[in-house]
């Protein structure tokens, strides 16, 4: 298993640059001999020694083969793989690595090897011998109160302000952030509005680092996780474009309008592939299109979101794709449902495998938990919900908010923490280990609705994009960005417990429906349609009006039933006289209930 960590240091930290030049030799110090030093020494007198015979001597010769030695480094990347993992299959090896790297035993082994590794690094590193590369993790839960500190605000530099509709962090270190600007209101785009979107340097909020100039406002944008110079964006007019930041601000290639979406592209996602150039997109026109940036002239594959398989197309709003599950992906829709899909299905009608009826309105956020991939988060209407793949109802939900929710995401650093943004300009931090009935922290960002919220890969920084064109970056406190003691095991047990409870409730409700269907008369008969249904409705109306016209008979029957009930309790004989009375008098003579 290959573990690489590159240590970098800026050139200015090395000190002043040394400059060398040629110079002739010169005599600095000359020390002449001093004869007085000879007095400190005395010559030894000659010595004579006699022996009886000469010592024995022998001569030996040995010829040995000479070897030449060289030092060479070996980079071992293959490793020892289990029998069920094919080392030549990139997807199998990546899936196995992610599984091992999240194991508690693997983390303890790495920490145990850290001491010897740290010693070797300190011996070979002469830049700063006192720098600590590995800091021991503290097992105790952080006592620092949850907080989020605003770092920088990046505003739309144009005179006509547009909404910041989407964010994408630069892969790995996250020192840049790409922001898409657009006006999402239908036909509300003002004249002479700028179409540009920007890439900002986190340290420089005054001016954008690079401009992205599309043909139509960008609604969503995503960095390529394998090549950080590549970005792909979906436009308001349904086109897909990709940029190479090394080649300027204009897109390298754009999809043709006849092969693209017919509505704004609301989400794109990169696909795990060997080339690293494939992605897919979704729009409210009900299409999911797969693309390859090497050939954007037409999509490589097309899918219609038809959950009922009757031609009723549902618009899509958000996508989720996990690299360790190359054939599965999820779609959030306009009608509030979430669709689990299989790309490798035999025919198009089988691509939607499961349907989760989620929210009252469109699904605005959909993401798998980075620690527990079987569970995923959805955000829509006035609440956020946590789901399990094998349960058709949410296992956990937030309480209904007073304001509409607009987006949400998981924390990359802590499995039990997620963030939700609202239309009133605030975002909530939920820590389900701490409490579930209300958010752990609520932060007021601005007075405009927040369209997008994204966490940096390391979990320390959080970015929000608002309708007024501002993008705000927050630094989270240590308690919200550092993994707590036993947090993974505690939250895993919580998810399993809630999933088991929902399964039990589902099976109980299913049994009740089956029993009710068995007891219902003519339960197996088909429902009437057309003329039969109209005839049945007409008969029901006639019966209803006949009951109203003959109300006196109904009143009489009701009065008789009440009198008999009263006699059974009191032992009286009023029921015998009741038939002689009419309905009105019987009802008037009815005694009050005891």
PDB file of C-alpha atoms in Angstrom, residues 131-350:
ATOM      1  CA  UNK A 131       9.164  20.721  13.663  1.00  0.00           C
ATOM      2  CA  UNK A 132       6.603  18.157  14.801  1.00  0.00           C
ATOM      3  CA  UNK A 133       5.121  16.228  11.891  1.00  0.00           C
ATOM      4  CA  UNK A 134       2.913  13.857  13.868  1.00  0.00           C
ATOM      5  CA  UNK A 135       0.976  15.122  16.852  1.00  0.00           C
ATOM      6  CA  UNK A 136      -0.529  12.548  19.178  1.00  0.00           C
ATOM      7  CA  UNK A 137      -4.324  12.631  19.043  1.00  0.00           C
ATOM      8  CA  UNK A 138      -6.031  13.436  22.307  1.00  0.00           C
ATOM      9  CA  UNK A 139      -8.598  10.802  23.267  1.00  0.00           C
ATOM     10  CA  UNK A 140     -10.715  13.042  25.408  1.00  0.00           C
ATOM     11  CA  UNK A 141     -13.649  14.922  23.878  1.00  0.00           C
ATOM     12  CA  UNK A 142     -12.900  18.570  23.190  1.00  0.00           C
ATOM     13  CA  UNK A 143     -14.344  20.889  25.830  1.00  0.00           C
ATOM     14  CA  UNK A 144     -14.278  23.904  23.530  1.00  0.00           C
ATOM     15  CA  UNK A 145     -17.786  25.233  22.799  1.00  0.00           C
ATOM     16  CA  UNK A 146     -18.932  24.897  19.158  1.00  0.00           C
ATOM     17  CA  UNK A 147     -18.251  28.000  17.112  1.00  0.00           C
ATOM     18  CA  UNK A 148     -17.742  29.179  13.525  1.00  0.00           C
ATOM     19  CA  UNK A 149     -15.520  32.186  12.816  1.00  0.00           C
ATOM     20  CA  UNK A 150     -15.905  34.153   9.590  1.00  0.00           C
ATOM     21  CA  UNK A 151     -12.608  34.382   7.681  1.00  0.00           C
ATOM     22  CA  UNK A 152     -13.291  36.086   4.333  1.00  0.00           C
ATOM     23  CA  UNK A 153     -16.187  37.299   2.197  1.00  0.00           C
ATOM     24  CA  UNK A 154     -15.951  37.173  -1.610  1.00  0.00           C
ATOM     25  CA  UNK A 155     -18.444  39.393  -3.431  1.00  0.00           C
ATOM     26  CA  UNK A 156     -19.548  39.468  -7.040  1.00  0.00           C
ATOM     27  CA  UNK A 157     -17.304  42.117  -8.649  1.00  0.00           C
ATOM     28  CA  UNK A 158     -19.953  43.118 -11.227  1.00  0.00           C
ATOM     29  CA  UNK A 159     -22.284  46.080 -10.883  1.00  0.00           C
ATOM     30  CA  UNK A 160     -25.377  43.907 -11.485  1.00  0.00           C
ATOM     31  CA  UNK A 161     -25.276  41.454  -8.587  1.00  0.00           C
ATOM     32  CA  UNK A 162     -26.140  37.829  -9.282  1.00  0.00           C
ATOM     33  CA  UNK A 163     -26.758  34.880  -7.004  1.00  0.00           C
ATOM     34  CA  UNK A 164     -23.815  32.670  -6.098  1.00  0.00           C
ATOM     35  CA  UNK A 165     -25.539  29.407  -7.025  1.00  0.00           C
ATOM     36  CA  UNK A 166     -22.830  26.744  -6.549  1.00  0.00           C
ATOM     37  CA  UNK A 167     -19.405  26.151  -4.949  1.00  0.00           C
ATOM     38  CA  UNK A 168     -16.585  23.709  -5.627  1.00  0.00           C
ATOM     39  CA  UNK A 169     -13.420  23.395  -3.535  1.00  0.00           C
ATOM     40  CA  UNK A 170     -10.018  22.886  -5.124  1.00  0.00           C
ATOM     41  CA  UNK A 171      -9.028  19.216  -4.577  1.00  0.00           C
ATOM     42  CA  UNK A 172      -6.607  18.209  -1.797  1.00  0.00           C
ATOM     43  CA  UNK A 173      -5.426  21.426  -0.119  1.00  0.00           C
ATOM     44  CA  UNK A 174      -8.465  23.631  -0.854  1.00  0.00           C
ATOM     45  CA  UNK A 175      -6.576  26.908  -1.312  1.00  0.00           C
ATOM     46  CA  UNK A 176      -8.954  27.906  -4.138  1.00  0.00           C
ATOM     47  CA  UNK A 177     -12.698  27.869  -4.572  1.00  0.00           C
ATOM     48  CA  UNK A 178     -14.733  28.044  -7.787  1.00  0.00           C
ATOM     49  CA  UNK A 179     -18.024  29.975  -7.547  1.00  0.00           C
ATOM     50  CA  UNK A 180     -20.801  29.825 -10.160  1.00  0.00           C
ATOM     51  CA  UNK A 181     -22.943  32.965 -10.562  1.00  0.00           C
ATOM     52  CA  UNK A 182     -26.385  32.980 -12.184  1.00  0.00           C
ATOM     53  CA  UNK A 183     -29.966  34.228 -11.869  1.00  0.00           C
ATOM     54  CA  UNK A 184     -32.279  31.251 -11.384  1.00  0.00           C
ATOM     55  CA  UNK A 185     -35.595  33.113 -11.497  1.00  0.00           C
ATOM     56  CA  UNK A 186     -37.513  32.260 -14.671  1.00  0.00           C
ATOM     57  CA  UNK A 187     -36.973  34.924 -17.351  1.00  0.00           C
ATOM     58  CA  UNK A 188     -35.758  37.390 -14.706  1.00  0.00           C
ATOM     59  CA  UNK A 189     -32.268  37.873 -16.156  1.00  0.00           C
ATOM     60  CA  UNK A 190     -31.577  41.625 -16.412  1.00  0.00           C
ATOM     61  CA  UNK A 191     -30.151  43.160 -19.556  1.00  0.00           C
ATOM     62  CA  UNK A 192     -26.367  43.629 -19.833  1.00  0.00           C
ATOM     63  CA  UNK A 193     -25.789  41.174 -17.016  1.00  0.00           C
ATOM     64  CA  UNK A 194     -22.336  39.610 -16.886  1.00  0.00           C
ATOM     65  CA  UNK A 195     -22.154  35.862 -17.605  1.00  0.00           C
ATOM     66  CA  UNK A 196     -18.771  35.275 -15.946  1.00  0.00           C
ATOM     67  CA  UNK A 197     -18.029  33.054 -12.980  1.00  0.00           C
ATOM     68  CA  UNK A 198     -14.825  33.152 -10.969  1.00  0.00           C
ATOM     69  CA  UNK A 199     -12.138  31.159  -9.186  1.00  0.00           C
ATOM     70  CA  UNK A 200     -11.071  32.807  -5.933  1.00  0.00           C
ATOM     71  CA  UNK A 201      -7.893  32.413  -3.944  1.00  0.00           C
ATOM     72  CA  UNK A 202      -8.864  31.819  -0.323  1.00  0.00           C
ATOM     73  CA  UNK A 203      -6.260  34.318   0.888  1.00  0.00           C
ATOM     74  CA  UNK A 204      -7.302  37.107  -1.505  1.00  0.00           C
ATOM     75  CA  UNK A 205     -10.940  38.259  -1.249  1.00  0.00           C
ATOM     76  CA  UNK A 206     -10.316  41.510  -3.136  1.00  0.00           C
ATOM     77  CA  UNK A 207     -10.169  40.202  -6.695  1.00  0.00           C
ATOM     78  CA  UNK A 208     -10.755  36.802  -8.317  1.00  0.00           C
ATOM     79  CA  UNK A 209      -7.747  34.792  -9.406  1.00  0.00           C
ATOM     80  CA  UNK A 210      -9.279  33.624 -12.690  1.00  0.00           C
ATOM     81  CA  UNK A 211     -12.400  34.275 -14.739  1.00  0.00           C
ATOM     82  CA  UNK A 212     -14.574  31.631 -16.411  1.00  0.00           C
ATOM     83  CA  UNK A 213     -16.474  33.029 -19.412  1.00  0.00           C
ATOM     84  CA  UNK A 214     -19.349  30.782 -20.599  1.00  0.00           C
ATOM     85  CA  UNK A 215     -21.999  31.378 -23.246  1.00  0.00           C
ATOM     86  CA  UNK A 216     -24.753  31.192 -20.616  1.00  0.00           C
ATOM     87  CA  UNK A 217     -24.664  31.709 -16.821  1.00  0.00           C
ATOM     88  CA  UNK A 218     -23.204  28.737 -14.961  1.00  0.00           C
ATOM     89  CA  UNK A 219     -25.645  27.059 -12.573  1.00  0.00           C
ATOM     90  CA  UNK A 220     -23.328  24.333 -11.211  1.00  0.00           C
ATOM     91  CA  UNK A 221     -19.580  23.718 -11.381  1.00  0.00           C
ATOM     92  CA  UNK A 222     -17.261  20.907 -10.258  1.00  0.00           C
ATOM     93  CA  UNK A 223     -13.483  20.411 -10.061  1.00  0.00           C
ATOM     94  CA  UNK A 224     -12.069  17.192 -11.505  1.00  0.00           C
ATOM     95  CA  UNK A 225     -10.776  15.217  -8.483  1.00  0.00           C
ATOM     96  CA  UNK A 226      -7.986  13.658 -10.577  1.00  0.00           C
ATOM     97  CA  UNK A 227      -6.848  16.803 -12.417  1.00  0.00           C
ATOM     98  CA  UNK A 228      -7.377  20.062 -10.487  1.00  0.00           C
ATOM     99  CA  UNK A 229      -6.813  22.124 -13.642  1.00  0.00           C
ATOM    100  CA  UNK A 230     -10.052  20.781 -15.166  1.00  0.00           C
ATOM    101  CA  UNK A 231     -13.527  22.090 -14.291  1.00  0.00           C
ATOM    102  CA  UNK A 232     -16.891  21.179 -15.751  1.00  0.00           C
ATOM    103  CA  UNK A 233     -19.940  23.403 -15.556  1.00  0.00           C
ATOM    104  CA  UNK A 234     -23.641  23.187 -16.368  1.00  0.00           C
ATOM    105  CA  UNK A 235     -25.270  26.292 -17.845  1.00  0.00           C
ATOM    106  CA  UNK A 236     -28.690  27.894 -17.556  1.00  0.00           C
ATOM    107  CA  UNK A 237     -29.516  27.059 -21.188  1.00  0.00           C
ATOM    108  CA  UNK A 238     -28.752  23.329 -20.668  1.00  0.00           C
ATOM    109  CA  UNK A 239     -25.250  23.219 -22.208  1.00  0.00           C
ATOM    110  CA  UNK A 240     -22.244  21.477 -20.642  1.00  0.00           C
ATOM    111  CA  UNK A 241     -18.758  23.037 -20.855  1.00  0.00           C
ATOM    112  CA  UNK A 242     -15.342  22.240 -19.468  1.00  0.00           C
ATOM    113  CA  UNK A 243     -12.414  24.546 -18.719  1.00  0.00           C
ATOM    114  CA  UNK A 244      -8.681  23.990 -18.431  1.00  0.00           C
ATOM    115  CA  UNK A 245      -7.327  26.764 -16.191  1.00  0.00           C
ATOM    116  CA  UNK A 246      -3.970  26.565 -18.016  1.00  0.00           C
ATOM    117  CA  UNK A 247      -5.646  27.547 -21.306  1.00  0.00           C
ATOM    118  CA  UNK A 248      -7.448  30.725 -20.328  1.00  0.00           C
ATOM    119  CA  UNK A 249     -10.909  31.793 -19.274  1.00  0.00           C
ATOM    120  CA  UNK A 250     -12.927  30.463 -22.234  1.00  0.00           C
ATOM    121  CA  UNK A 251     -14.225  26.882 -22.282  1.00  0.00           C
ATOM    122  CA  UNK A 252     -12.146  24.320 -24.139  1.00  0.00           C
ATOM    123  CA  UNK A 253     -15.262  22.571 -25.456  1.00  0.00           C
ATOM    124  CA  UNK A 254     -19.048  22.909 -25.138  1.00  0.00           C
ATOM    125  CA  UNK A 255     -21.804  20.427 -25.899  1.00  0.00           C
ATOM    126  CA  UNK A 256     -24.136  21.180 -28.852  1.00  0.00           C
ATOM    127  CA  UNK A 257     -27.541  22.552 -27.926  1.00  0.00           C
ATOM    128  CA  UNK A 258     -29.468  19.837 -29.798  1.00  0.00           C
ATOM    129  CA  UNK A 259     -27.737  17.091 -27.765  1.00  0.00           C
ATOM    130  CA  UNK A 260     -27.875  18.854 -24.387  1.00  0.00           C
ATOM    131  CA  UNK A 261     -30.493  19.430 -21.704  1.00  0.00           C
ATOM    132  CA  UNK A 262     -33.588  21.510 -22.345  1.00  0.00           C
ATOM    133  CA  UNK A 263     -33.647  23.012 -18.839  1.00  0.00           C
ATOM    134  CA  UNK A 264     -30.908  24.429 -16.599  1.00  0.00           C
ATOM    135  CA  UNK A 265     -28.304  21.867 -15.525  1.00  0.00           C
ATOM    136  CA  UNK A 266     -28.673  21.749 -11.754  1.00  0.00           C
ATOM    137  CA  UNK A 267     -25.955  19.228 -10.885  1.00  0.00           C
ATOM    138  CA  UNK A 268     -22.967  17.368 -12.335  1.00  0.00           C
ATOM    139  CA  UNK A 269     -20.808  14.588 -10.879  1.00  0.00           C
ATOM    140  CA  UNK A 270     -17.492  13.107 -11.982  1.00  0.00           C
ATOM    141  CA  UNK A 271     -17.421   9.348 -12.610  1.00  0.00           C
ATOM    142  CA  UNK A 272     -14.672   6.990 -11.445  1.00  0.00           C
ATOM    143  CA  UNK A 273     -12.834   5.960 -14.635  1.00  0.00           C
ATOM    144  CA  UNK A 274      -9.318   5.214 -15.793  1.00  0.00           C
ATOM    145  CA  UNK A 275      -9.198   8.284 -18.004  1.00  0.00           C
ATOM    146  CA  UNK A 276     -10.628  10.607 -15.337  1.00  0.00           C
ATOM    147  CA  UNK A 277     -12.552  12.481 -18.043  1.00  0.00           C
ATOM    148  CA  UNK A 278     -16.111  11.153 -17.630  1.00  0.00           C
ATOM    149  CA  UNK A 279     -18.996  12.821 -15.791  1.00  0.00           C
ATOM    150  CA  UNK A 280     -22.790  12.902 -15.853  1.00  0.00           C
ATOM    151  CA  UNK A 281     -25.394  15.620 -15.434  1.00  0.00           C
ATOM    152  CA  UNK A 282     -29.032  16.011 -14.418  1.00  0.00           C
ATOM    153  CA  UNK A 283     -31.676  18.620 -15.183  1.00  0.00           C
ATOM    154  CA  UNK A 284     -35.325  19.344 -14.532  1.00  0.00           C
ATOM    155  CA  UNK A 285     -36.096  18.187 -18.084  1.00  0.00           C
ATOM    156  CA  UNK A 286     -36.010  14.629 -16.664  1.00  0.00           C
ATOM    157  CA  UNK A 287     -32.793  13.529 -18.381  1.00  0.00           C
ATOM    158  CA  UNK A 288     -29.553  12.120 -16.986  1.00  0.00           C
ATOM    159  CA  UNK A 289     -26.730  12.367 -19.535  1.00  0.00           C
ATOM    160  CA  UNK A 290     -23.253  10.811 -19.395  1.00  0.00           C
ATOM    161  CA  UNK A 291     -20.391  12.726 -21.050  1.00  0.00           C
ATOM    162  CA  UNK A 292     -16.696  12.449 -21.853  1.00  0.00           C
ATOM    163  CA  UNK A 293     -14.782  15.748 -22.025  1.00  0.00           C
ATOM    164  CA  UNK A 294     -12.644  14.305 -24.824  1.00  0.00           C
ATOM    165  CA  UNK A 295     -15.782  14.222 -26.993  1.00  0.00           C
ATOM    166  CA  UNK A 296     -18.566  16.592 -25.944  1.00  0.00           C
ATOM    167  CA  UNK A 297     -20.302  16.440 -29.327  1.00  0.00           C
ATOM    168  CA  UNK A 298     -22.857  13.971 -27.920  1.00  0.00           C
ATOM    169  CA  UNK A 299     -23.561  12.147 -24.625  1.00  0.00           C
ATOM    170  CA  UNK A 300     -22.195   8.627 -24.285  1.00  0.00           C
ATOM    171  CA  UNK A 301     -25.385   7.452 -22.580  1.00  0.00           C
ATOM    172  CA  UNK A 302     -28.879   8.799 -21.842  1.00  0.00           C
ATOM    173  CA  UNK A 303     -31.444   7.981 -19.167  1.00  0.00           C
ATOM    174  CA  UNK A 304     -34.975   9.300 -18.608  1.00  0.00           C
ATOM    175  CA  UNK A 305     -36.205   9.606 -15.011  1.00  0.00           C
ATOM    176  CA  UNK A 306     -39.404   7.575 -15.354  1.00  0.00           C
ATOM    177  CA  UNK A 307     -40.038   5.937 -11.955  1.00  0.00           C
ATOM    178  CA  UNK A 308     -43.574   4.719 -12.772  1.00  0.00           C
ATOM    179  CA  UNK A 309     -42.467   3.307 -16.154  1.00  0.00           C
ATOM    180  CA  UNK A 310     -45.506   4.864 -17.845  1.00  0.00           C
ATOM    181  CA  UNK A 311     -43.919   7.787 -19.647  1.00  0.00           C
ATOM    182  CA  UNK A 312     -44.380  10.272 -16.788  1.00  0.00           C
ATOM    183  CA  UNK A 313     -40.993  12.003 -16.622  1.00  0.00           C
ATOM    184  CA  UNK A 314     -39.824  13.519 -13.321  1.00  0.00           C
ATOM    185  CA  UNK A 315     -37.334  16.383 -13.216  1.00  0.00           C
ATOM    186  CA  UNK A 316     -34.024  15.838 -11.429  1.00  0.00           C
ATOM    187  CA  UNK A 317     -32.392  18.374  -9.120  1.00  0.00           C
ATOM    188  CA  UNK A 318     -29.313  16.753  -7.553  1.00  0.00           C
ATOM    189  CA  UNK A 319     -26.936  13.796  -8.069  1.00  0.00           C
ATOM    190  CA  UNK A 320     -24.771  11.666  -5.812  1.00  0.00           C
ATOM    191  CA  UNK A 321     -22.041   9.279  -6.982  1.00  0.00           C
ATOM    192  CA  UNK A 322     -19.663   7.311  -4.756  1.00  0.00           C
ATOM    193  CA  UNK A 323     -16.379   6.215  -6.379  1.00  0.00           C
ATOM    194  CA  UNK A 324     -16.338   2.925  -4.463  1.00  0.00           C
ATOM    195  CA  UNK A 325     -19.715   2.016  -6.007  1.00  0.00           C
ATOM    196  CA  UNK A 326     -19.061   2.518  -9.738  1.00  0.00           C
ATOM    197  CA  UNK A 327     -22.410   1.158 -10.957  1.00  0.00           C
ATOM    198  CA  UNK A 328     -24.752   2.783  -8.405  1.00  0.00           C
ATOM    199  CA  UNK A 329     -25.840   6.395  -8.193  1.00  0.00           C
ATOM    200  CA  UNK A 330     -28.722   8.381  -6.687  1.00  0.00           C
ATOM    201  CA  UNK A 331     -30.958  11.130  -8.050  1.00  0.00           C
ATOM    202  CA  UNK A 332     -32.978  13.686  -6.100  1.00  0.00           C
ATOM    203  CA  UNK A 333     -36.105  14.867  -7.921  1.00  0.00           C
ATOM    204  CA  UNK A 334     -38.550  17.764  -8.088  1.00  0.00           C
ATOM    205  CA  UNK A 335     -41.388  15.737  -6.552  1.00  0.00           C
ATOM    206  CA  UNK A 336     -39.371  15.070  -3.374  1.00  0.00           C
ATOM    207  CA  UNK A 337     -38.447  11.451  -4.139  1.00  0.00           C
ATOM    208  CA  UNK A 338     -34.966   9.940  -4.201  1.00  0.00           C
ATOM    209  CA  UNK A 339     -34.192   7.294  -6.817  1.00  0.00           C
ATOM    210  CA  UNK A 340     -31.535   4.614  -6.392  1.00  0.00           C
ATOM    211  CA  UNK A 341     -30.250   3.703  -9.866  1.00  0.00           C
ATOM    212  CA  UNK A 342     -28.055   1.034 -11.430  1.00  0.00           C
ATOM    213  CA  UNK A 343     -26.139   2.112 -14.518  1.00  0.00           C
ATOM    214  CA  UNK A 344     -25.435  -1.478 -15.622  1.00  0.00           C
ATOM    215  CA  UNK A 345     -29.104  -2.532 -15.780  1.00  0.00           C
ATOM    216  CA  UNK A 346     -30.111  -4.742 -18.705  1.00  0.00           C
ATOM    217  CA  UNK A 347     -32.771  -2.367 -20.031  1.00  0.00           C
ATOM    218  CA  UNK A 348     -33.722   1.290 -19.316  1.00  0.00           C
ATOM    219  CA  UNK A 349     -36.857   0.357 -17.341  1.00  0.00           C
ATOM    220  CA  UNK A 350     -34.746  -1.469 -14.728  1.00  0.00           C
TER     221      UNK A 350
END
